[in-house]
Amino acid sequence: MTTPTDRLTPDQLRTLFLFEALDDGQLGWLAEHGRVEQRAAGTVVYAEGEPATCFFVLLRGAVTLSRRVHGDEVVVTRTGQRGVYGGATQAYLDDQAEQVYRNTLRAVDAAEFFVLPAESFAHAVRSWFPMAMHLLEGLFIGMRNAQTIVGERERLLALGSLSAGLTHELNNPAAAAVRATSVLRDRVAGMRHKLAMIADGRLDGRALHTLVELQEEAVARVAAAPQLSPMAAADAEDALADWLAEQRIDAGWDLAPTLVAGGLDEEWLARVRTAVGAADLEAAVRWLTYTVETELLMREIGDAVTRISGLVGAAKQYSQLDRAPYQVVDVHDLLDATLVMFKGKLPAGVRLVKEYDRGLPPVPAYAAELNQVWTNLIDNALGAMGEKGTLTVRTGRDGDLLAVEIADTGPGIPADVRPRIFEPFFTTKPVGTGTGLGLDISYRIVVHKHHGDIRVESAPGATTFRVLLPLTAPASDPEPAP
Ligand SMILES: Nc1ncnc2c1ncn2[C@@H]1O[C@H](COP(=O)(O)OP(=O)(O)OP(=O)(O)O)[C@@H](O)[C@H]1O
Ligand SMILES: [Mg+2]
């Protein structure tokens, strides 16, 4: 350890930029309360997280300031500038802030400091600069609140675009299923009614048997019915309506569209006539029309419900609810799930191009958070392009990194805006539309959480954000779930 070896005179203290405006009385007070201390090359002057007991001003030598980021110690500054300070810099906030060192200070070579106990430093600041104190308190508390808001906004952002995109996408199949179910209920009631007529004995046993067989055949035809073009369908409906009229079946034009959609034609219905006889043809055709219609409705409901469950699957993949936060994932699954969320928000004039390198290995990742990154980048790309353009989502390999690119054909990022886009709260969008947090959040997720990088290249008509992710987990990270 070190022992106080020396004191500074008020005149010496005045040469430090931090103290240059103090009066003689204040300098005298500092000279009395502070000590000069030496530290050998390579020693830790103070360590991040320990109780902050002293305020340090560098007098001689060089130091590094570092912070722990996900277990890695990252050097933030390296300086030999006389007068730089560190340590208990927030002592004047007293119990409004946790009084621990926010970073680690190391002496690079033999260094000398003016050291002031935290309580002396706090006392000096509070009593000499009461107004500045109020301003600093406001600033500090404001920043802390902003940090909290950023954290909440991070979660809300994902949820917000998730629900906006998803509700839109879920609406169509859900409405289709509801509509089809109600028509189906109606048709099934109609069939029950017809069944009563059949049961009355108007069809003999053999004809009934044949009808049931034909019904099975009709069901099979519905399943295999080709999708006709509107024109071909109209022609087929006309021909069938004519045939039905020839058979003296009332309102045949009403039945024809359903029968055609189910793949039933005149030839097939002629077999029905042979089987049941001309007298019962109409009842049989109406019965078979119900069969076809209920089959078509059930298929529609099946399709709608399959789409809904697909969307819910994508939403689950997107939100990663009930999945391990850190796991080995295929980024394409994440990108696809995110793109599903955007389906409803993609303007008709915007083309989506996917260029996936499917040979890429799965990577360790905080999946839900990466989805936020894609969301923010795609949101920006769509915002830049407006109604028209091409959104390209590309994956590839870059050495031992995996690259995901989100490219747009918007106007590009002006040179004077470019250096600021990753700053929190920086936005060029009108008040109330952008918070300016999208890229800040994305940067923190990619760089701080994944030890990756985000780069941007932009020219008018071509802006590309490139996210680089390590292919393997850094040794310091926890094991990702498989
Ligand atoms: N693809 C892009 N093309 C042109 N400019 C972009 C693009 N992406 C980002 N920018 C610029 O960077 C700024 C900051 O983007 P960021 O995503 O951080 O915030 P924002 O989109 O303005 O708001 P928020 O994402 O919070 O809704 C944008 O306002 C815009 O000026
Ligand atoms: Mg944005």
Short mmCIF file of C-alpha atoms and ligand atoms in Angstrom, two decimals:
data_model
loop_
_atom_site.label_atom_id
_atom_site.label_comp_id
_atom_site.label_asym_id
_atom_site.label_seq_id
_atom_site.Cartn_x
_atom_site.Cartn_y
_atom_site.Cartn_z
CA MET A 1 0.00 0.00 0.00
CA THR A 2 0.94 3.61 -0.19
CA THR A 3 1.42 6.23 2.42
CA PRO A 4 0.81 9.93 2.07
CA THR A 5 4.16 11.41 1.26
CA ASP A 6 3.38 14.93 0.37
CA ARG A 7 0.94 17.77 0.11
CA LEU A 8 0.37 20.30 -2.64
CA THR A 9 0.42 24.03 -2.08
CA PRO A 10 -2.58 26.16 -3.14
CA ASP A 11 -0.50 27.52 -6.01
CA GLN A 12 0.32 24.03 -7.24
CA LEU A 13 -3.34 23.06 -6.99
CA ARG A 14 -4.33 26.10 -9.07
CA THR A 15 -2.33 24.70 -12.01
CA LEU A 16 -4.79 21.77 -12.27
CA PHE A 17 -7.62 22.70 -14.66
CA LEU A 18 -10.24 21.33 -12.32
CA PHE A 19 -9.26 23.78 -9.57
CA GLU A 20 -8.11 26.82 -11.56
CA ALA A 21 -11.16 28.97 -10.72
CA LEU A 22 -11.14 28.34 -6.97
CA ASP A 23 -10.34 31.16 -4.56
CA ASP A 24 -7.43 31.12 -2.14
CA GLY A 25 -9.56 29.96 0.75
CA GLN A 26 -10.90 27.00 -1.20
CA LEU A 27 -7.47 26.05 -2.50
CA GLY A 28 -6.12 26.23 1.04
CA TRP A 29 -8.89 23.93 2.23
CA LEU A 30 -8.09 21.42 -0.55
CA ALA A 31 -4.38 21.58 0.20
CA GLU A 32 -5.15 20.70 3.75
CA HIS A 33 -7.51 17.80 3.01
CA GLY A 34 -5.79 16.19 0.06
CA ARG A 35 -2.61 14.15 -0.17
CA VAL A 36 -0.19 13.31 -2.94
CA GLU A 37 0.15 9.58 -3.45
CA GLN A 38 2.30 7.42 -5.72
CA ARG A 39 1.35 4.21 -7.49
CA ALA A 40 3.76 1.79 -9.15
CA ALA A 41 3.44 0.85 -12.82
CA GLY A 42 0.74 -1.78 -13.43
CA THR A 43 -1.10 -1.35 -10.13
CA VAL A 44 -4.85 -0.97 -9.86
CA VAL A 45 -5.53 2.44 -8.34
CA TYR A 46 -9.16 1.58 -7.73
CA ALA A 47 -11.40 -1.22 -8.99
CA GLU A 48 -14.87 -1.15 -10.49
CA GLY A 49 -17.59 -2.08 -8.03
CA GLU A 50 -15.61 -1.38 -4.85
CA PRO A 51 -16.85 1.28 -2.41
CA ALA A 52 -15.80 4.66 -3.78
CA THR A 53 -13.75 6.23 -1.00
CA CYS A 54 -11.44 8.64 -2.84
CA PHE A 55 -11.35 11.18 -5.62
CA PHE A 56 -8.17 11.11 -7.74
CA VAL A 57 -6.50 13.77 -9.88
CA LEU A 58 -3.59 12.65 -12.07
CA LEU A 59 -0.41 14.68 -11.49
CA ARG A 60 2.17 12.58 -13.33
CA GLY A 61 2.41 9.33 -15.32
CA ALA A 62 -0.23 7.62 -17.43
CA VAL A 63 -3.38 5.67 -16.62
CA THR A 64 -6.03 3.52 -18.25
CA LEU A 65 -9.71 3.60 -17.42
CA SER A 66 -11.57 0.38 -18.10
CA ARG A 67 -15.03 -1.07 -17.67
CA ARG A 68 -16.31 -4.60 -17.46
CA VAL A 69 -18.58 -5.51 -20.34
CA HIS A 70 -19.96 -9.02 -20.11
CA GLY A 71 -17.00 -10.25 -18.18
CA ASP A 72 -14.48 -8.63 -20.54
CA GLU A 73 -12.51 -5.71 -19.32
CA VAL A 74 -12.65 -3.02 -21.98
CA VAL A 75 -10.25 -0.10 -21.85
CA VAL A 76 -12.27 3.04 -22.37
CA THR A 77 -9.51 5.64 -22.12
CA ARG A 78 -5.77 5.71 -21.88
CA THR A 79 -4.27 9.04 -20.96
CA GLY A 80 -1.28 10.83 -19.52
CA GLN A 81 -2.94 14.21 -19.37
CA ARG A 82 -2.16 16.04 -16.15
CA GLY A 83 -5.31 17.00 -14.25
CA VAL A 84 -7.60 14.22 -15.47
CA TYR A 85 -9.65 12.91 -12.60
CA GLY A 86 -11.61 9.83 -11.57
CA GLY A 87 -12.85 7.78 -8.66
CA ALA A 88 -15.57 8.97 -6.31
CA THR A 89 -16.84 11.48 -8.88
CA GLN A 90 -20.44 11.12 -7.70
CA ALA A 91 -19.73 11.46 -4.00
CA TYR A 92 -21.72 14.72 -3.85
CA LEU A 93 -24.86 12.78 -4.79
CA ASP A 94 -24.56 11.06 -1.43
CA ASP A 95 -27.19 8.32 -1.07
CA GLN A 96 -28.92 9.25 -4.33
CA ALA A 97 -26.37 7.15 -6.16
CA GLU A 98 -24.63 3.94 -5.20
CA GLN A 99 -21.21 5.05 -4.00
CA VAL A 100 -19.02 2.54 -5.80
CA TYR A 101 -16.28 3.01 -8.39
CA ARG A 102 -17.87 2.96 -11.85
CA ASN A 103 -14.69 1.86 -13.58
CA THR A 104 -11.20 0.61 -12.93
CA LEU A 105 -8.19 2.92 -12.94
CA ARG A 106 -4.76 1.44 -13.56
CA ALA A 107 -1.38 3.10 -13.47
CA VAL A 108 0.32 2.30 -16.79
CA ASP A 109 3.64 3.59 -15.61
CA ALA A 110 4.59 5.04 -12.25
CA ALA A 111 1.88 7.59 -11.50
CA GLU A 112 1.28 10.32 -8.98
CA PHE A 113 -2.14 11.52 -7.85
CA PHE A 114 -3.70 14.21 -5.76
CA VAL A 115 -6.09 12.18 -3.60
CA LEU A 116 -9.07 13.62 -1.79
CA PRO A 117 -11.28 11.52 0.51
CA ALA A 118 -14.76 11.12 -0.95
CA GLU A 119 -16.48 12.92 1.91
CA SER A 120 -14.14 15.92 1.62
CA PHE A 121 -14.73 16.08 -2.12
CA ALA A 122 -18.51 15.85 -1.58
CA HIS A 123 -18.42 18.54 1.09
CA ALA A 124 -16.40 20.88 -1.12
CA VAL A 125 -18.67 20.49 -4.15
CA ARG A 126 -21.86 20.78 -2.16
CA SER A 127 -20.91 23.87 -0.20
CA TRP A 128 -18.96 25.72 -2.88
CA PHE A 129 -21.26 25.11 -5.86
CA PRO A 130 -24.81 24.80 -4.56
CA MET A 131 -26.37 25.78 -7.88
CA ALA A 132 -24.21 23.41 -9.91
CA MET A 133 -25.20 20.72 -7.41
CA HIS A 134 -28.86 21.14 -8.24
CA LEU A 135 -28.12 21.03 -11.95
CA LEU A 136 -25.98 17.92 -11.62
CA GLU A 137 -28.54 16.16 -9.49
CA GLY A 138 -31.18 16.90 -12.08
CA LEU A 139 -28.95 15.68 -14.86
CA PHE A 140 -27.98 12.54 -13.04
CA ILE A 141 -31.49 11.59 -12.03
CA GLY A 142 -32.77 12.48 -15.50
CA MET A 143 -30.20 10.18 -17.04
CA ARG A 144 -31.05 7.37 -14.69
CA ASN A 145 -34.74 7.74 -15.53
CA ALA A 146 -33.87 7.78 -19.22
CA GLN A 147 -31.97 4.52 -18.76
CA THR A 148 -35.04 2.95 -17.18
CA ILE A 149 -37.24 4.23 -19.97
CA VAL A 150 -34.79 2.86 -22.53
CA GLY A 151 -34.99 -0.55 -20.91
CA GLU A 152 -38.76 -0.54 -20.91
CA ARG A 153 -38.97 0.88 -24.38
CA GLU A 154 -36.71 -1.94 -25.55
CA ARG A 155 -39.32 -4.48 -24.52
CA LEU A 156 -42.21 -2.34 -25.72
CA LEU A 157 -40.64 -1.81 -29.12
CA ALA A 158 -40.60 -5.52 -29.79
CA LEU A 159 -44.08 -6.02 -28.44
CA GLY A 160 -45.41 -2.98 -30.28
CA SER A 161 -44.37 -4.01 -33.76
CA LEU A 162 -45.18 -7.61 -32.96
CA SER A 163 -48.77 -6.83 -32.12
CA ALA A 164 -49.21 -4.29 -34.92
CA GLY A 165 -47.96 -6.68 -37.58
CA LEU A 166 -49.53 -9.73 -36.10
CA THR A 167 -53.04 -8.44 -35.44
CA HIS A 168 -53.20 -7.34 -39.03
CA GLU A 169 -52.04 -10.71 -40.28
CA LEU A 170 -54.24 -12.72 -37.94
CA ASN A 171 -57.31 -10.72 -38.79
CA ASN A 172 -57.84 -12.07 -42.30
CA PRO A 173 -57.72 -15.80 -41.60
CA ALA A 174 -59.62 -15.35 -38.36
CA ALA A 175 -62.41 -13.44 -40.12
CA ALA A 176 -62.45 -16.07 -42.89
CA ALA A 177 -62.76 -18.89 -40.37
CA VAL A 178 -65.58 -17.14 -38.53
CA ARG A 179 -67.47 -16.47 -41.75
CA ALA A 180 -66.97 -20.00 -43.08
CA THR A 181 -68.07 -21.52 -39.78
CA SER A 182 -71.31 -19.59 -39.82
CA VAL A 183 -72.07 -20.61 -43.44
CA LEU A 184 -71.14 -24.18 -42.59
CA ARG A 185 -73.62 -24.22 -39.71
CA ASP A 186 -76.30 -23.10 -42.13
CA ARG A 187 -75.44 -25.76 -44.72
CA VAL A 188 -75.29 -28.54 -42.19
CA ALA A 189 -78.77 -27.55 -41.04
CA GLY A 190 -79.87 -27.75 -44.69
CA MET A 191 -78.38 -31.23 -44.98
CA ARG A 192 -80.21 -32.40 -41.88
CA HIS A 193 -83.38 -31.21 -43.49
CA LYS A 194 -82.65 -33.09 -46.73
CA LEU A 195 -81.75 -36.14 -44.74
CA ALA A 196 -85.26 -36.14 -43.29
CA MET A 197 -86.69 -36.13 -46.82
CA ILE A 198 -84.49 -39.06 -47.78
CA ALA A 199 -85.49 -40.89 -44.66
CA ASP A 200 -89.13 -40.41 -45.64
CA GLY A 201 -88.47 -43.17 -48.12
CA ARG A 202 -88.52 -41.14 -51.30
CA LEU A 203 -85.28 -42.84 -52.39
CA ASP A 204 -85.16 -46.62 -52.40
CA GLY A 205 -82.40 -48.49 -50.58
CA ARG A 206 -80.30 -49.19 -53.66
CA ALA A 207 -80.45 -45.57 -54.90
CA LEU A 208 -79.55 -44.32 -51.41
CA HIS A 209 -76.58 -46.63 -51.35
CA THR A 210 -75.42 -45.33 -54.72
CA LEU A 211 -75.92 -41.75 -53.58
CA VAL A 212 -73.74 -42.29 -50.55
CA GLU A 213 -71.04 -43.75 -52.81
CA LEU A 214 -71.34 -40.77 -55.15
CA GLN A 215 -71.08 -38.47 -52.18
CA GLU A 216 -67.77 -40.07 -51.18
CA GLU A 217 -66.61 -39.62 -54.75
CA ALA A 218 -67.69 -35.98 -54.66
CA VAL A 219 -65.65 -35.42 -51.50
CA ALA A 220 -62.61 -36.94 -53.21
CA ARG A 221 -63.17 -34.71 -56.26
CA VAL A 222 -63.37 -31.60 -54.06
CA ALA A 223 -60.01 -32.44 -52.55
CA ALA A 224 -58.48 -32.85 -56.01
CA ALA A 225 -60.37 -30.01 -57.72
CA PRO A 226 -58.02 -27.88 -59.80
CA GLN A 227 -57.96 -24.13 -59.16
CA LEU A 228 -59.62 -22.73 -62.32
CA SER A 229 -58.90 -19.29 -63.70
CA PRO A 230 -61.88 -16.94 -63.23
CA MET A 231 -62.59 -17.20 -66.97
CA ALA A 232 -62.41 -20.99 -67.13
CA ALA A 233 -64.59 -21.19 -64.03
CA ALA A 234 -67.22 -18.86 -65.56
CA ASP A 235 -67.31 -20.99 -68.75
CA ALA A 236 -67.66 -24.22 -66.76
CA GLU A 237 -70.42 -22.67 -64.62
CA ASP A 238 -72.36 -21.57 -67.72
CA ALA A 239 -72.14 -25.02 -69.28
CA LEU A 240 -73.23 -26.71 -66.07
CA ALA A 241 -76.10 -24.27 -65.48
CA ASP A 242 -77.34 -25.02 -69.02
CA TRP A 243 -77.20 -28.75 -68.36
CA LEU A 244 -79.05 -28.36 -65.05
CA ALA A 245 -81.73 -26.28 -66.80
CA GLU A 246 -82.12 -29.06 -69.39
CA GLN A 247 -82.70 -31.45 -66.50
CA ARG A 248 -85.43 -29.09 -65.25
CA ILE A 249 -83.58 -28.34 -62.06
CA ASP A 250 -84.68 -24.97 -60.69
CA ALA A 251 -82.13 -22.24 -60.09
CA GLY A 252 -79.32 -24.36 -61.49
CA TRP A 253 -77.22 -21.17 -61.93
CA ASP A 254 -77.23 -20.97 -58.12
CA LEU A 255 -75.80 -24.48 -57.71
CA ALA A 256 -73.33 -24.40 -60.61
CA PRO A 257 -70.56 -22.26 -59.01
CA THR A 258 -70.35 -24.58 -55.99
CA LEU A 259 -70.37 -27.74 -58.10
CA VAL A 260 -67.67 -26.33 -60.41
CA ALA A 261 -65.52 -25.26 -57.44
CA GLY A 262 -65.84 -28.84 -56.19
CA GLY A 263 -64.65 -30.23 -59.54
CA LEU A 264 -68.03 -31.74 -60.54
CA ASP A 265 -69.06 -31.48 -64.21
CA GLU A 266 -72.00 -32.49 -66.44
CA GLU A 267 -70.46 -35.84 -67.22
CA TRP A 268 -70.21 -36.76 -63.59
CA LEU A 269 -73.71 -35.51 -62.82
CA ALA A 270 -75.03 -37.61 -65.72
CA ARG A 271 -73.83 -40.63 -63.77
CA VAL A 272 -75.80 -39.38 -60.79
CA ARG A 273 -78.92 -39.22 -63.00
CA THR A 274 -78.34 -42.79 -64.13
CA ALA A 275 -77.93 -43.92 -60.55
CA VAL A 276 -80.92 -42.21 -58.94
CA GLY A 277 -83.29 -41.75 -61.86
CA ALA A 278 -84.56 -38.50 -63.43
CA ALA A 279 -87.31 -38.03 -60.85
CA ASP A 280 -84.89 -37.83 -57.91
CA LEU A 281 -82.10 -36.05 -59.77
CA GLU A 282 -82.86 -32.63 -58.35
CA ALA A 283 -82.91 -33.84 -54.72
CA ALA A 284 -79.69 -35.76 -55.32
CA VAL A 285 -77.94 -32.78 -56.97
CA ARG A 286 -78.98 -30.45 -54.16
CA TRP A 287 -77.76 -32.99 -51.62
CA LEU A 288 -74.44 -33.34 -53.42
CA THR A 289 -74.14 -29.56 -53.65
CA TYR A 290 -74.42 -29.40 -49.88
CA THR A 291 -71.72 -32.04 -49.63
CA VAL A 292 -69.41 -30.08 -51.90
CA GLU A 293 -70.13 -26.83 -50.12
CA THR A 294 -69.50 -28.20 -46.64
CA GLU A 295 -66.27 -29.76 -47.88
CA LEU A 296 -65.14 -26.46 -49.38
CA LEU A 297 -66.03 -24.59 -46.20
CA MET A 298 -64.20 -27.06 -44.03
CA ARG A 299 -61.18 -26.73 -46.29
CA GLU A 300 -61.38 -22.95 -45.97
CA ILE A 301 -61.58 -23.20 -42.20
CA GLY A 302 -58.71 -25.67 -42.19
CA ASP A 303 -56.56 -23.32 -44.29
CA ALA A 304 -57.42 -20.32 -42.14
CA VAL A 305 -56.69 -22.13 -38.91
CA THR A 306 -53.42 -23.51 -40.32
CA ARG A 307 -52.39 -19.96 -41.22
CA ILE A 308 -53.33 -18.75 -37.76
CA SER A 309 -51.31 -21.45 -36.08
CA GLY A 310 -48.40 -20.71 -38.44
CA LEU A 311 -48.54 -17.06 -37.45
CA VAL A 312 -48.75 -17.91 -33.79
CA GLY A 313 -45.72 -20.16 -34.29
CA ALA A 314 -43.84 -17.28 -35.91
CA ALA A 315 -44.90 -14.98 -33.09
CA LYS A 316 -43.56 -17.48 -30.60
CA GLN A 317 -40.32 -17.77 -32.52
CA TYR A 318 -40.17 -13.98 -32.68
CA SER A 319 -40.86 -13.29 -29.02
CA GLN A 320 -38.98 -16.42 -27.91
CA LEU A 321 -41.47 -16.75 -25.08
CA ASP A 322 -40.78 -19.91 -23.10
CA ARG A 323 -37.43 -20.38 -24.87
CA ALA A 324 -34.02 -20.14 -23.24
CA PRO A 325 -32.77 -16.54 -23.60
CA TYR A 326 -29.32 -17.66 -24.71
CA GLN A 327 -29.24 -20.53 -27.18
CA VAL A 328 -27.79 -21.80 -30.41
CA VAL A 329 -30.09 -20.66 -33.21
CA ASP A 330 -30.40 -20.53 -36.96
CA VAL A 331 -30.56 -16.81 -37.76
CA HIS A 332 -32.78 -17.58 -40.74
CA ASP A 333 -35.54 -18.78 -38.42
CA LEU A 334 -35.26 -15.52 -36.52
CA LEU A 335 -35.25 -13.42 -39.69
CA ASP A 336 -38.24 -15.27 -41.13
CA ALA A 337 -40.23 -14.92 -37.91
CA THR A 338 -39.45 -11.20 -37.84
CA LEU A 339 -40.42 -10.78 -41.49
CA VAL A 340 -43.76 -12.47 -40.77
CA MET A 341 -44.36 -9.79 -38.16
CA PHE A 342 -43.79 -7.16 -40.83
CA LYS A 343 -46.02 -8.72 -43.48
CA GLY A 344 -48.95 -6.48 -42.70
CA LYS A 345 -46.72 -3.40 -42.63
CA LEU A 346 -44.99 -4.00 -45.95
CA PRO A 347 -46.38 -1.51 -48.50
CA ALA A 348 -47.56 -3.04 -51.78
CA GLY A 349 -44.80 -1.21 -53.66
CA VAL A 350 -42.01 -2.66 -51.54
CA ARG A 351 -40.46 -5.87 -52.79
CA LEU A 352 -38.88 -8.24 -50.31
CA VAL A 353 -35.79 -10.12 -51.47
CA LYS A 354 -34.28 -12.83 -49.31
CA GLU A 355 -30.75 -13.94 -50.09
CA TYR A 356 -30.02 -16.54 -47.47
CA ASP A 357 -26.87 -18.59 -47.26
CA ARG A 358 -28.52 -21.70 -45.85
CA GLY A 359 -25.16 -23.33 -45.28
CA LEU A 360 -24.40 -21.06 -42.33
CA PRO A 361 -24.10 -22.83 -39.00
CA PRO A 362 -26.40 -21.98 -36.11
CA VAL A 363 -24.88 -19.39 -33.77
CA PRO A 364 -25.04 -18.76 -30.01
CA ALA A 365 -27.38 -15.82 -29.50
CA TYR A 366 -29.88 -13.98 -27.36
CA ALA A 367 -32.56 -14.78 -29.91
CA ALA A 368 -35.37 -12.49 -28.77
CA GLU A 369 -32.97 -9.59 -28.64
CA LEU A 370 -31.59 -10.29 -32.09
CA ASN A 371 -35.19 -10.21 -33.31
CA GLN A 372 -35.38 -6.71 -31.89
CA VAL A 373 -32.31 -5.80 -33.90
CA TRP A 374 -33.83 -7.08 -37.16
CA THR A 375 -37.07 -5.32 -36.23
CA ASN A 376 -35.32 -1.99 -35.71
CA LEU A 377 -33.26 -2.26 -38.90
CA ILE A 378 -36.21 -3.36 -41.05
CA ASP A 379 -38.37 -0.66 -39.50
CA ASN A 380 -35.76 1.96 -40.41
CA ALA A 381 -35.37 0.55 -43.94
CA LEU A 382 -39.12 0.61 -44.54
CA GLY A 383 -39.34 4.08 -43.02
CA ALA A 384 -36.61 5.34 -45.35
CA MET A 385 -38.21 3.84 -48.48
CA GLY A 386 -41.80 4.84 -47.91
CA GLU A 387 -44.20 3.32 -50.42
CA LYS A 388 -41.72 2.02 -52.99
CA GLY A 389 -38.44 0.13 -53.04
CA THR A 390 -36.68 -3.14 -52.39
CA LEU A 391 -35.90 -4.54 -48.97
CA THR A 392 -33.11 -7.09 -49.11
CA VAL A 393 -32.36 -9.43 -46.24
CA ARG A 394 -29.09 -11.23 -46.85
CA THR A 395 -26.96 -13.63 -44.83
CA GLY A 396 -23.44 -14.74 -45.37
CA ARG A 397 -20.12 -15.47 -43.79
CA ASP A 398 -17.36 -12.99 -43.11
CA GLY A 399 -14.30 -14.86 -41.84
CA ASP A 400 -15.23 -16.25 -38.44
CA LEU A 401 -18.28 -13.99 -38.26
CA LEU A 402 -21.80 -14.44 -39.51
CA ALA A 403 -23.15 -11.45 -41.41
CA VAL A 404 -26.77 -10.38 -41.68
CA GLU A 405 -27.49 -7.49 -43.99
CA ILE A 406 -30.63 -5.40 -44.15
CA ALA A 407 -30.50 -3.25 -47.26
CA ASP A 408 -32.92 -0.67 -48.60
CA THR A 409 -33.23 1.48 -51.70
CA GLY A 410 -34.23 4.61 -49.78
CA PRO A 411 -32.60 8.04 -50.02
CA GLY A 412 -29.62 7.07 -47.84
CA ILE A 413 -28.17 8.65 -44.73
CA PRO A 414 -26.81 12.17 -45.24
CA ALA A 415 -23.12 12.58 -44.35
CA ASP A 416 -23.85 15.01 -41.51
CA VAL A 417 -26.38 12.60 -39.97
CA ARG A 418 -24.24 9.47 -40.34
CA PRO A 419 -21.96 9.99 -37.28
CA ARG A 420 -24.92 10.43 -34.97
CA ILE A 421 -27.34 7.66 -35.92
CA PHE A 422 -26.26 5.29 -33.13
CA GLU A 423 -26.69 7.94 -30.44
CA PRO A 424 -29.63 7.40 -28.12
CA PHE A 425 -32.52 9.76 -28.86
CA PHE A 426 -31.03 10.88 -32.16
CA THR A 427 -33.74 10.92 -34.79
CA THR A 428 -34.53 12.80 -37.97
CA LYS A 429 -38.14 11.70 -37.80
CA PRO A 430 -40.87 14.20 -36.92
CA VAL A 431 -41.60 14.64 -33.22
CA GLY A 432 -43.80 11.83 -31.98
CA THR A 433 -42.85 9.30 -34.66
CA GLY A 434 -39.32 8.17 -33.83
CA THR A 435 -37.70 8.03 -30.43
CA GLY A 436 -34.22 7.68 -31.87
CA LEU A 437 -33.60 4.56 -29.82
CA GLY A 438 -33.79 1.89 -32.52
CA LEU A 439 -30.14 1.93 -33.48
CA ASP A 440 -28.87 2.63 -29.97
CA ILE A 441 -30.70 -0.46 -28.71
CA SER A 442 -29.53 -2.51 -31.69
CA TYR A 443 -25.94 -1.43 -31.15
CA ARG A 444 -26.04 -2.40 -27.50
CA ILE A 445 -27.55 -5.79 -28.28
CA VAL A 446 -25.10 -6.63 -31.06
CA VAL A 447 -21.91 -5.09 -29.72
CA HIS A 448 -22.28 -5.35 -25.95
CA LYS A 449 -24.32 -8.52 -25.67
CA HIS A 450 -23.02 -10.54 -28.61
CA HIS A 451 -19.51 -9.11 -28.99
CA GLY A 452 -20.41 -8.49 -32.61
CA ASP A 453 -20.50 -5.34 -34.68
CA ILE A 454 -22.92 -3.21 -36.67
CA ARG A 455 -21.66 -1.38 -39.72
CA VAL A 456 -23.42 0.82 -42.19
CA GLU A 457 -22.79 1.77 -45.78
CA SER A 458 -25.02 4.34 -47.32
CA ALA A 459 -25.45 6.16 -50.58
CA PRO A 460 -28.61 7.52 -52.17
CA GLY A 461 -30.60 4.48 -53.26
CA ALA A 462 -28.49 1.96 -51.36
CA THR A 463 -28.22 1.75 -47.59
CA THR A 464 -26.96 -1.43 -45.99
CA PHE A 465 -26.77 -2.20 -42.29
CA ARG A 466 -24.47 -5.13 -41.67
CA VAL A 467 -24.70 -7.03 -38.41
CA LEU A 468 -21.73 -9.25 -37.61
CA LEU A 469 -22.06 -12.02 -35.06
CA PRO A 470 -19.38 -14.37 -33.74
CA LEU A 471 -19.95 -17.95 -34.91
CA THR A 472 -18.87 -19.33 -31.56
CA ALA A 473 -19.52 -18.17 -28.01
CA PRO A 474 -16.69 -16.21 -26.38
CA ALA A 475 -15.12 -18.17 -23.54
CA SER A 476 -16.42 -15.67 -20.98
CA ASP A 477 -20.09 -16.17 -21.92
CA PRO A 478 -22.42 -18.68 -20.27
CA GLU A 479 -23.08 -21.87 -22.21
CA PRO A 480 -25.92 -21.33 -24.66
CA ALA A 481 -28.80 -23.79 -24.55
CA PRO A 482 -28.74 -26.19 -27.51
N1 LIG B 1 -32.07 2.77 -43.53
C1 LIG B 1 -31.94 4.07 -43.26
N2 LIG B 1 -31.97 4.99 -44.24
C2 LIG B 1 -31.85 6.31 -43.95
N3 LIG B 1 -31.68 6.80 -42.71
C3 LIG B 1 -31.64 5.95 -41.69
C4 LIG B 1 -31.77 4.53 -41.90
N4 LIG B 1 -31.68 3.93 -40.69
C5 LIG B 1 -31.53 4.91 -39.78
N5 LIG B 1 -31.51 6.11 -40.36
C6 LIG B 1 -31.33 7.41 -39.69
O1 LIG B 1 -30.90 7.19 -38.37
C7 LIG B 1 -31.78 7.82 -37.44
C8 LIG B 1 -31.78 7.04 -36.15
O2 LIG B 1 -32.37 5.76 -36.33
P1 LIG B 1 -33.00 5.04 -35.08
O3 LIG B 1 -33.56 3.74 -35.54
O4 LIG B 1 -32.01 5.00 -33.97
O5 LIG B 1 -34.15 6.02 -34.62
P2 LIG B 1 -35.50 6.35 -35.39
O6 LIG B 1 -35.77 5.33 -36.44
O7 LIG B 1 -35.46 7.77 -35.80
O8 LIG B 1 -36.56 6.18 -34.21
P3 LIG B 1 -37.08 4.79 -33.56
O9 LIG B 1 -36.29 3.70 -34.18
O10 LIG B 1 -36.81 4.91 -32.11
O11 LIG B 1 -38.50 4.75 -33.90
C9 LIG B 1 -33.10 7.90 -38.16
O12 LIG B 1 -33.92 8.93 -37.65
C10 LIG B 1 -32.65 8.17 -39.59
O13 LIG B 1 -32.33 9.53 -39.78
MG MG B 2 -35.66 3.26 -36.00
#
